[in-house]
Amino acid sequence: MKKTGIDWGEVNATCDAMSPEEDSLARTIVTQMAEKWTLWTMAVLAEAGGPMRFSRVLEQVEGVSQKSLTKTLRQLERDGLVTREAFAEVPPRVEYAITELGMEMLAQVHPLWVWASANVKRFVEARERYDG
Amino acid sequence: MKKTGIDWGEVNATCDAMSPEEDSLARTIVTQMAEKWTLWTMAVLAEAGGPMRFSRVLEQVEGVSQKSLTKTLRQLERDGLVTREAFAEVPPRVEYAITELGMEMLAQVHPLWVWASANVKRFVEARERYDG
DNA sequence: TTCATTTGTTACCTCGAGGTACCTACAGCA
DNA sequence: TGCTGTAGGTACCTCGAGGTAACAAATGAA
């Protein structure tokens, strides 16, 4: 029945070996990763290939509000997924860049995203079957 | 700079080839996957290796409320990730099981989860650096 | 007759995500 | 003397997630 060869026991064992705080943190990481603008923001910074000003990111992540982008970037910075460098100039300049850890996380997410995109039709069919 | 070898252009190309509805659906799939009880529920059904009654799932997914589990299972059923079979008995019996599509999705998520668990320490350190 | 069982549904509550809109500070420029 | 541009902070709003608690429906058991 386990046709995919996934050993969920292995995952559970990994979780059991962690402290409760660590366990809940792993959960938090995955949850935040799926928040509305997080992946998109990281992808934009990854594609840029170097530091990017706040307003450039704001343009590239189409539809995000200033407030939400600020919050998203703060969280990413806190988790070590992006770096932030502020320059004491007028008008102010702040540059963001993705970190090695951020690139590693994107590498993990990448196949999932590709799979989801490639299998959209199967989901559409399932929903039509259910709704109709 | 793209040290991970990820070709995000490839992902974007995939997205560009989709209709807006399909694109937003792919986004929706990934978002729902990260909702509070979704992955846990799927993992429980996958580990069971066969059909499971509602109340068994309710026990295994510790902390979930009846209402939330019902909603979670409905969404999973709608997306073709689990099956639901109701028996006309008293008291009622309803059996849930994971589908092939569900197993495939778990297979995609698995490495991400393992990576997140394995790298918890790096996130903890980043947060301590930021907060302290 | 009354109660337990099982799978929901519904009303009501709280909390947080995320949006819009408006405010600052300060130098340069017309 | 205003006006512009940048990176944010803050007030206020709406919307949905998710919790608790109570109820339904029907049958077999006490």
Coordinates of N, CA, C and O in Angstrom, one line a residue, chain B residues 61-114:
Chain B
V61 N -4.9 12.2 14.9 CA -4.4 13.5 14.6 C -4.7 14.3 15.9 O -5.7 15.0 16.1
E62 N -3.8 14.2 16.9 CA -4.0 14.7 18.2 C -4.1 16.2 18.2 O -3.3 16.9 17.7
G63 N -5.2 16.7 18.8 CA -5.4 18.1 19.0 C -6.4 18.7 18.0 O -6.9 19.8 18.2
V64 N -6.7 18.0 16.9 CA -7.6 18.5 16.0 C -9.1 18.5 16.5 O -9.4 17.5 17.2
S65 N -9.9 19.5 16.2 CA -11.2 19.5 16.6 C -12.1 18.7 15.5 O -11.6 18.6 14.3
Q66 N -13.2 18.3 15.9 CA -14.1 17.6 15.0 C -14.4 18.4 13.8 O -14.3 18.0 12.6
K67 N -14.7 19.7 14.0 CA -15.1 20.6 13.0 C -13.9 20.8 12.0 O -14.1 20.7 10.7
S68 N -12.7 21.0 12.5 CA -11.6 21.2 11.6 C -11.2 19.9 10.8 O -10.9 20.0 9.6
L69 N -11.4 18.8 11.5 CA -11.0 17.6 10.7 C -12.0 17.3 9.6 O -11.7 16.9 8.5
T70 N -13.3 17.6 9.9 CA -14.3 17.5 8.8 C -14.0 18.3 7.7 O -14.0 17.9 6.5
K71 N -13.7 19.6 7.9 CA -13.3 20.5 6.9 C -12.1 20.1 6.1 O -12.1 20.1 4.9
T72 N -11.1 19.7 6.8 CA -9.8 19.2 6.2 C -10.1 18.0 5.3 O -9.7 18.0 4.1
L73 N -10.9 17.1 5.8 CA -11.1 15.9 5.0 C -12.0 16.2 3.7 O -11.8 15.7 2.7
R74 N -12.9 17.1 3.9 CA -13.7 17.6 2.7 C -12.8 18.1 1.6 O -13.0 17.8 0.4
Q75 N -11.9 19.0 2.0 CA -11.0 19.6 1.0 C -10.2 18.6 0.4 O -10.0 18.6 -0.9
L76 N -9.6 17.7 1.2 CA -8.8 16.6 0.6 C -9.6 15.7 -0.4 O -9.1 15.3 -1.4
E77 N -10.8 15.5 0.0 CA -11.7 14.6 -0.9 C -11.9 15.4 -2.2 O -11.8 14.8 -3.3
R78 N -12.2 16.7 -2.1 CA -12.5 17.5 -3.2 C -11.4 17.5 -4.2 O -11.5 17.5 -5.4
D79 N -10.2 17.5 -3.7 CA -9.0 17.6 -4.5 C -8.5 16.2 -4.9 O -7.4 16.1 -5.6
G80 N -9.2 15.2 -4.6 CA -8.9 13.8 -5.0 C -7.7 13.3 -4.3 O -7.0 12.3 -4.7
L81 N -7.4 13.8 -3.1 CA -6.3 13.3 -2.3 C -6.7 12.2 -1.3 O -5.8 11.4 -0.9
V82 N -7.9 12.2 -0.9 CA -8.4 11.1 -0.1 C -9.8 10.7 -0.7 O -10.5 11.4 -1.4
T83 N -10.2 9.5 -0.4 CA -11.6 9.0 -0.7 C -12.4 8.9 0.5 O -11.9 8.7 1.6
R84 N -13.7 9.1 0.3 CA -14.7 9.0 1.4 C -15.7 8.0 1.1 O -16.3 8.1 0.0
E85 N -16.0 7.0 1.9 CA -17.1 6.1 1.7 C -18.0 6.0 2.9 O -17.5 5.7 4.0
A86 N -19.3 6.3 2.7 CA -20.2 6.4 3.8 C -21.1 5.1 3.8 O -21.5 4.7 2.7
F87 N -21.3 4.5 4.9 CA -22.1 3.3 5.0 C -23.4 3.6 5.7 O -23.4 4.2 6.7
A88 N -24.5 3.1 5.1 CA -25.9 3.4 5.6 C -26.2 2.6 6.8 O -26.9 1.6 6.7
E89 N -25.5 2.8 7.9 CA -25.7 2.0 9.1 C -26.1 2.9 10.3 O -25.9 4.2 10.2
V90 N -26.5 2.3 11.4 CA -26.7 3.1 12.6 C -26.0 2.4 13.7 O -26.2 1.2 14.0
P91 N -25.0 3.1 14.4 CA -24.6 4.5 14.1 C -23.8 4.5 12.8 O -23.3 3.5 12.4
P92 N -23.8 5.7 12.2 CA -23.1 5.9 10.9 C -21.7 5.4 10.9 O -21.0 5.5 11.9
R93 N -21.2 5.0 9.7 CA -19.8 4.6 9.6 C -19.3 5.3 8.3 O -20.0 5.2 7.3
V94 N -18.2 5.9 8.4 CA -17.6 6.6 7.2 C -16.1 6.2 7.2 O -15.4 6.3 8.2
E95 N -15.6 5.8 6.0 CA -14.2 5.4 6.0 C -13.5 6.3 5.0 O -13.9 6.5 3.9
Y96 N -12.3 6.7 5.4 CA -11.5 7.6 4.6 C -10.2 6.8 4.2 O -9.7 6.0 5.0
A97 N -9.7 7.1 3.0 CA -8.4 6.4 2.6 C -7.7 7.4 1.7 O -8.3 8.2 1.0
I98 N -6.4 7.3 1.7 CA -5.5 8.1 0.9 C -5.5 7.6 -0.5 O -5.6 6.4 -0.7
T99 N -5.4 8.4 -1.5 CA -5.4 8.0 -2.9 C -4.0 8.0 -3.5 O -3.0 8.4 -2.8
E100 N -3.9 7.5 -4.7 CA -2.6 7.5 -5.4 C -2.0 8.9 -5.5 O -0.9 9.2 -5.2
L101 N -2.9 9.9 -5.8 CA -2.5 11.3 -6.0 C -2.0 11.8 -4.6 O -1.0 12.5 -4.6
G102 N -2.7 11.4 -3.6 CA -2.3 11.8 -2.2 C -0.9 11.3 -1.9 O -0.1 12.0 -1.3
M103 N -0.7 10.0 -2.2 CA 0.6 9.5 -1.9 C 1.7 10.2 -2.7 O 2.8 10.4 -2.2
E104 N 1.4 10.5 -3.9 CA 2.4 11.2 -4.8 C 2.7 12.6 -4.1 O 3.9 13.0 -4.1
M105 N 1.7 13.3 -3.7 CA 2.0 14.6 -3.1 C 2.8 14.4 -1.8 O 3.8 15.2 -1.6
L106 N 2.5 13.4 -1.0 CA 3.3 13.2 0.2 C 4.8 12.9 -0.2 O 5.7 13.4 0.5
A107 N 5.0 12.2 -1.3 CA 6.3 11.9 -1.7 C 7.1 13.2 -2.1 O 8.3 13.3 -1.9
Q108 N 6.4 14.2 -2.6 CA 7.0 15.4 -2.9 C 7.3 16.3 -1.7 O 8.4 17.0 -1.6
V109 N 6.5 16.2 -0.7 CA 6.7 17.0 0.5 C 7.7 16.4 1.4 O 8.4 17.1 2.1
H110 N 7.9 15.1 1.3 CA 8.7 14.3 2.3 C 10.1 14.9 2.4 O 10.6 15.2 3.5
P111 N 10.9 15.1 1.3 CA 12.2 15.6 1.4 C 12.3 17.0 2.0 O 13.2 17.3 2.8
L112 N 11.3 17.8 1.8 CA 11.3 19.2 2.3 C 11.2 19.1 3.9 O 11.9 19.8 4.6
W113 N 10.3 18.2 4.3 CA 10.1 18.0 5.7 C 11.3 17.5 6.4 O 11.7 18.0 7.5
V114 N 11.9 16.5 5.8 CA 13.2 16.0 6.3 C 14.2 17.0 6.5 O 14.9 17.2 7.5

